[in-house]
Amino acid sequence: ETYKGRYEVKTESGNKMLYVYRRRVQGVEDQDPPPDVYRIISINKNELVLLEDLGNLAFWVFERAN
C-alpha cells in the first residue's frame, strides 16, 4: 500500500518534532487520520532516529538511501 501525505517539523519545548499527515485510504477510511508524531532524537547525513511520541514510545532508526 502506498500512502500519500505531507510532513512538518516543529519545535516544541526545545524538542524537534516530526508531524506526518497521511491522506485517507480511499474505500477504507472516511477521513484523514490524525498525524503521527515523532520526536527527532538525532539526524545526520547517514541516519535519522525518531521516538514515537504517542502509543508504545518505540524508537525508529532510518538509514539514508544512497
Tab-separated table of N, CA and C in Angstrom:
chain	number	residue	atom	x	y	z
A	1	GLU	N	0.843	-1.184	0.000
A	1	GLU	CA	0.000	0.000	0.000
A	1	GLU	C	0.886	1.246	0.000
A	2	THR	N	0.621	2.180	-0.882
A	2	THR	CA	1.347	3.435	-0.926
A	2	THR	C	0.521	4.506	-0.226
A	3	TYR	N	1.134	5.175	0.728
A	3	TYR	CA	0.454	6.244	1.450
A	3	TYR	C	0.941	7.572	0.928
A	4	LYS	N	0.050	8.554	0.891
A	4	LYS	CA	0.416	9.898	0.469
A	4	LYS	C	0.048	10.866	1.571
A	5	GLY	N	0.800	11.960	1.630
A	5	GLY	CA	0.528	12.959	2.648
A	5	GLY	C	1.620	14.004	2.663
A	6	ARG	N	1.818	14.594	3.828
A	6	ARG	CA	2.808	15.655	3.981
A	6	ARG	C	3.394	15.551	5.385
A	7	TYR	N	4.469	16.296	5.606
A	7	TYR	CA	5.053	16.322	6.944
A	7	TYR	C	5.456	17.744	7.301
A	8	GLU	N	5.586	17.984	8.599
A	8	GLU	CA	6.070	19.261	9.124
A	8	GLU	C	7.048	18.965	10.249
A	9	VAL	N	8.070	19.805	10.384
A	9	VAL	CA	8.969	19.746	11.522
A	9	VAL	C	8.698	20.984	12.361
A	10	LYS	N	8.407	20.770	13.647
A	10	LYS	CA	8.101	21.866	14.568
A	10	LYS	C	9.013	21.756	15.783
A	11	THR	N	9.225	22.870	16.473
A	11	THR	CA	9.962	22.855	17.734
A	11	THR	C	8.961	23.069	18.861
A	12	GLU	N	8.935	22.122	19.802
A	12	GLU	CA	8.025	22.192	20.951
A	12	GLU	C	8.827	21.921	22.220
A	13	SER	N	8.799	22.856	23.143
A	13	SER	CA	9.519	22.725	24.416
A	13	SER	C	10.979	22.345	24.203
A	14	GLY	N	11.598	22.925	23.179
A	14	GLY	CA	13.002	22.679	22.896
A	14	GLY	C	13.287	21.397	22.134
A	15	ASN	N	12.255	20.628	21.799
A	15	ASN	CA	12.428	19.377	21.055
A	15	ASN	C	11.957	19.555	19.619
A	16	LYS	N	12.714	19.011	18.668
A	16	LYS	CA	12.283	18.998	17.266
A	16	LYS	C	11.300	17.847	17.102
A	17	MET	N	10.125	18.156	16.566
A	17	MET	CA	9.063	17.170	16.398
A	17	MET	C	8.728	17.013	14.918
A	18	LEU	N	8.508	15.782	14.492
A	18	LEU	CA	8.118	15.475	13.123
A	18	LEU	C	6.649	15.075	13.132
A	19	TYR	N	5.828	15.817	12.393
A	19	TYR	CA	4.405	15.513	12.237
A	19	TYR	C	4.199	14.958	10.833
A	20	VAL	N	3.628	13.760	10.744
A	20	VAL	CA	3.366	13.117	9.459
A	20	VAL	C	1.854	13.036	9.274
A	21	TYR	N	1.358	13.774	8.280
A	21	TYR	CA	-0.069	13.821	7.973
A	21	TYR	C	-0.335	12.931	6.766
A	22	ARG	N	-1.099	11.869	6.966
A	22	ARG	CA	-1.395	10.918	5.899
A	22	ARG	C	-2.809	11.135	5.371
A	23	ARG	N	-2.936	11.100	4.047
A	23	ARG	CA	-4.269	11.181	3.449
A	23	ARG	C	-5.005	9.866	3.668
A	24	ARG	N	-6.318	9.930	3.725
A	24	ARG	CA	-7.121	8.726	3.953
A	24	ARG	C	-6.961	7.745	2.797
A	25	VAL	N	-7.170	6.481	3.090
A	25	VAL	CA	-7.140	5.444	2.069
A	25	VAL	C	-8.551	5.348	1.490
A	26	GLN	N	-8.672	5.606	0.205
A	26	GLN	CA	-9.973	5.574	-0.462
A	26	GLN	C	-10.628	4.200	-0.271
A	27	GLY	N	-11.907	4.206	0.094
A	27	GLY	CA	-12.653	2.969	0.256
A	27	GLY	C	-12.423	2.260	1.573
A	28	VAL	N	-11.474	2.747	2.381
A	28	VAL	CA	-11.170	2.108	3.658
A	28	VAL	C	-11.455	3.059	4.820
A	29	GLU	N	-11.065	4.334	4.663
A	29	GLU	CA	-11.220	5.329	5.726
A	29	GLU	C	-12.147	6.445	5.246
A	30	ASP	N	-12.934	6.970	6.176
A	30	ASP	CA	-13.858	8.057	5.846
A	30	ASP	C	-13.199	9.426	5.865
A	31	GLN	N	-12.134	9.574	6.645
A	31	GLN	CA	-11.458	10.872	6.754
A	31	GLN	C	-9.971	10.669	6.962
A	32	ASP	N	-9.213	11.744	6.803
A	32	ASP	CA	-7.773	11.683	7.036
A	32	ASP	C	-7.521	11.367	8.509
A	33	PRO	N	-6.598	10.452	8.813
A	33	PRO	CA	-6.309	10.133	10.215
A	33	PRO	C	-5.532	11.263	10.879
A	34	PRO	N	-5.518	11.295	12.212
A	34	PRO	CA	-4.700	12.299	12.904
A	34	PRO	C	-3.232	12.072	12.575
A	35	PRO	N	-2.394	13.093	12.740
A	35	PRO	CA	-0.982	12.929	12.377
A	35	PRO	C	-0.262	11.964	13.311
A	36	ASP	N	0.734	11.279	12.766
A	36	ASP	CA	1.682	10.530	13.590
A	36	ASP	C	2.728	11.539	14.038
A	37	VAL	N	3.098	11.498	15.309
A	37	VAL	CA	4.015	12.488	15.868
A	37	VAL	C	5.239	11.771	16.433
A	38	TYR	N	6.422	12.251	16.045
A	38	TYR	CA	7.684	11.674	16.496
A	38	TYR	C	8.605	12.787	16.984
A	39	ARG	N	9.381	12.483	18.035
A	39	ARG	CA	10.437	13.406	18.458
A	39	ARG	C	11.699	13.018	17.699
A	40	ILE	N	12.367	13.991	17.097
A	40	ILE	CA	13.614	13.734	16.384
A	40	ILE	C	14.731	13.675	17.427
A	41	ILE	N	15.251	12.472	17.637
A	41	ILE	CA	16.321	12.274	18.627
A	41	ILE	C	17.653	12.717	18.039
A	42	SER	N	17.924	12.284	16.803
A	42	SER	CA	19.146	12.729	16.125
A	42	SER	C	18.949	12.605	14.625
A	43	ILE	N	19.682	13.435	13.908
A	43	ILE	CA	19.670	13.394	12.453
A	43	ILE	C	21.044	13.839	11.981
A	44	ASN	N	21.596	13.076	11.031
A	44	ASN	CA	22.862	13.453	10.420
A	44	ASN	C	22.856	12.957	8.980
A	45	LYS	N	23.975	13.022	8.304
A	45	LYS	CA	23.992	12.681	6.881
A	45	LYS	C	23.764	11.194	6.628
A	46	ASN	N	23.871	10.354	7.654
A	46	ASN	CA	23.726	8.908	7.475
A	46	ASN	C	22.485	8.307	8.118
A	47	GLU	N	21.907	8.982	9.135
A	47	GLU	CA	20.888	8.318	9.941
A	47	GLU	C	19.895	9.309	10.541
A	48	LEU	N	18.655	8.855	10.686
A	48	LEU	CA	17.585	9.597	11.360
A	48	LEU	C	17.046	8.700	12.466
A	49	VAL	N	17.010	9.200	13.704
A	49	VAL	CA	16.469	8.439	14.833
A	49	VAL	C	15.277	9.210	15.387
A	50	LEU	N	14.128	8.515	15.421
A	50	LEU	CA	12.886	9.114	15.909
A	50	LEU	C	12.401	8.358	17.133
A	51	LEU	N	11.692	9.059	18.024
A	51	LEU	CA	10.996	8.444	19.145
A	51	LEU	C	9.520	8.712	18.949
A	52	GLU	N	8.737	7.632	18.876
A	52	GLU	CA	7.287	7.770	18.719
A	52	GLU	C	6.737	8.512	19.928
A	53	ASP	N	5.974	9.581	19.697
A	53	ASP	CA	5.518	10.434	20.792
A	53	ASP	C	4.316	9.849	21.519
A	54	LEU	N	3.477	9.123	20.815
A	54	LEU	CA	2.295	8.508	21.427
A	54	LEU	C	2.366	7.005	21.260
A	55	GLY	N	1.532	6.289	21.963
A	55	GLY	CA	1.498	4.837	21.794
A	55	GLY	C	2.569	4.152	22.618
A	56	ASN	N	3.335	3.278	21.953
A	56	ASN	CA	4.275	2.438	22.695
A	56	ASN	C	5.676	3.046	22.841
A	57	LEU	N	5.846	4.303	22.454
A	57	LEU	CA	7.122	5.012	22.612
A	57	LEU	C	8.290	4.264	21.963
A	58	ALA	N	8.075	3.727	20.776
A	58	ALA	CA	9.104	2.980	20.053
A	58	ALA	C	10.104	3.922	19.398
A	59	PHE	N	11.356	3.447	19.292
A	59	PHE	CA	12.376	4.154	18.525
A	59	PHE	C	12.330	3.666	17.088
A	60	TRP	N	12.528	4.590	16.147
A	60	TRP	CA	12.604	4.263	14.720
A	60	TRP	C	13.951	4.773	14.224
A	61	VAL	N	14.732	3.898	13.599
A	61	VAL	CA	16.045	4.258	13.096
A	61	VAL	C	16.042	4.045	11.585
A	62	PHE	N	16.368	5.094	10.829
A	62	PHE	CA	16.377	5.040	9.381
A	62	PHE	C	17.767	5.393	8.863
A	63	GLU	N	18.253	4.607	7.902
A	63	GLU	CA	19.488	4.942	7.218
A	63	GLU	C	19.161	5.724	5.968
A	64	ARG	N	20.028	6.665	5.628
A	64	ARG	CA	19.838	7.450	4.404
A	64	ARG	C	20.134	6.557	3.195
A	65	ALA	N	19.253	6.606	2.205
A	65	ALA	CA	19.472	5.860	0.966
A	65	ALA	C	20.541	6.555	0.139
A	66	ASN	N	21.372	5.797	-0.495
A	66	ASN	CA	22.429	6.380	-1.320
A	66	ASN	C	21.988	6.528	-2.735
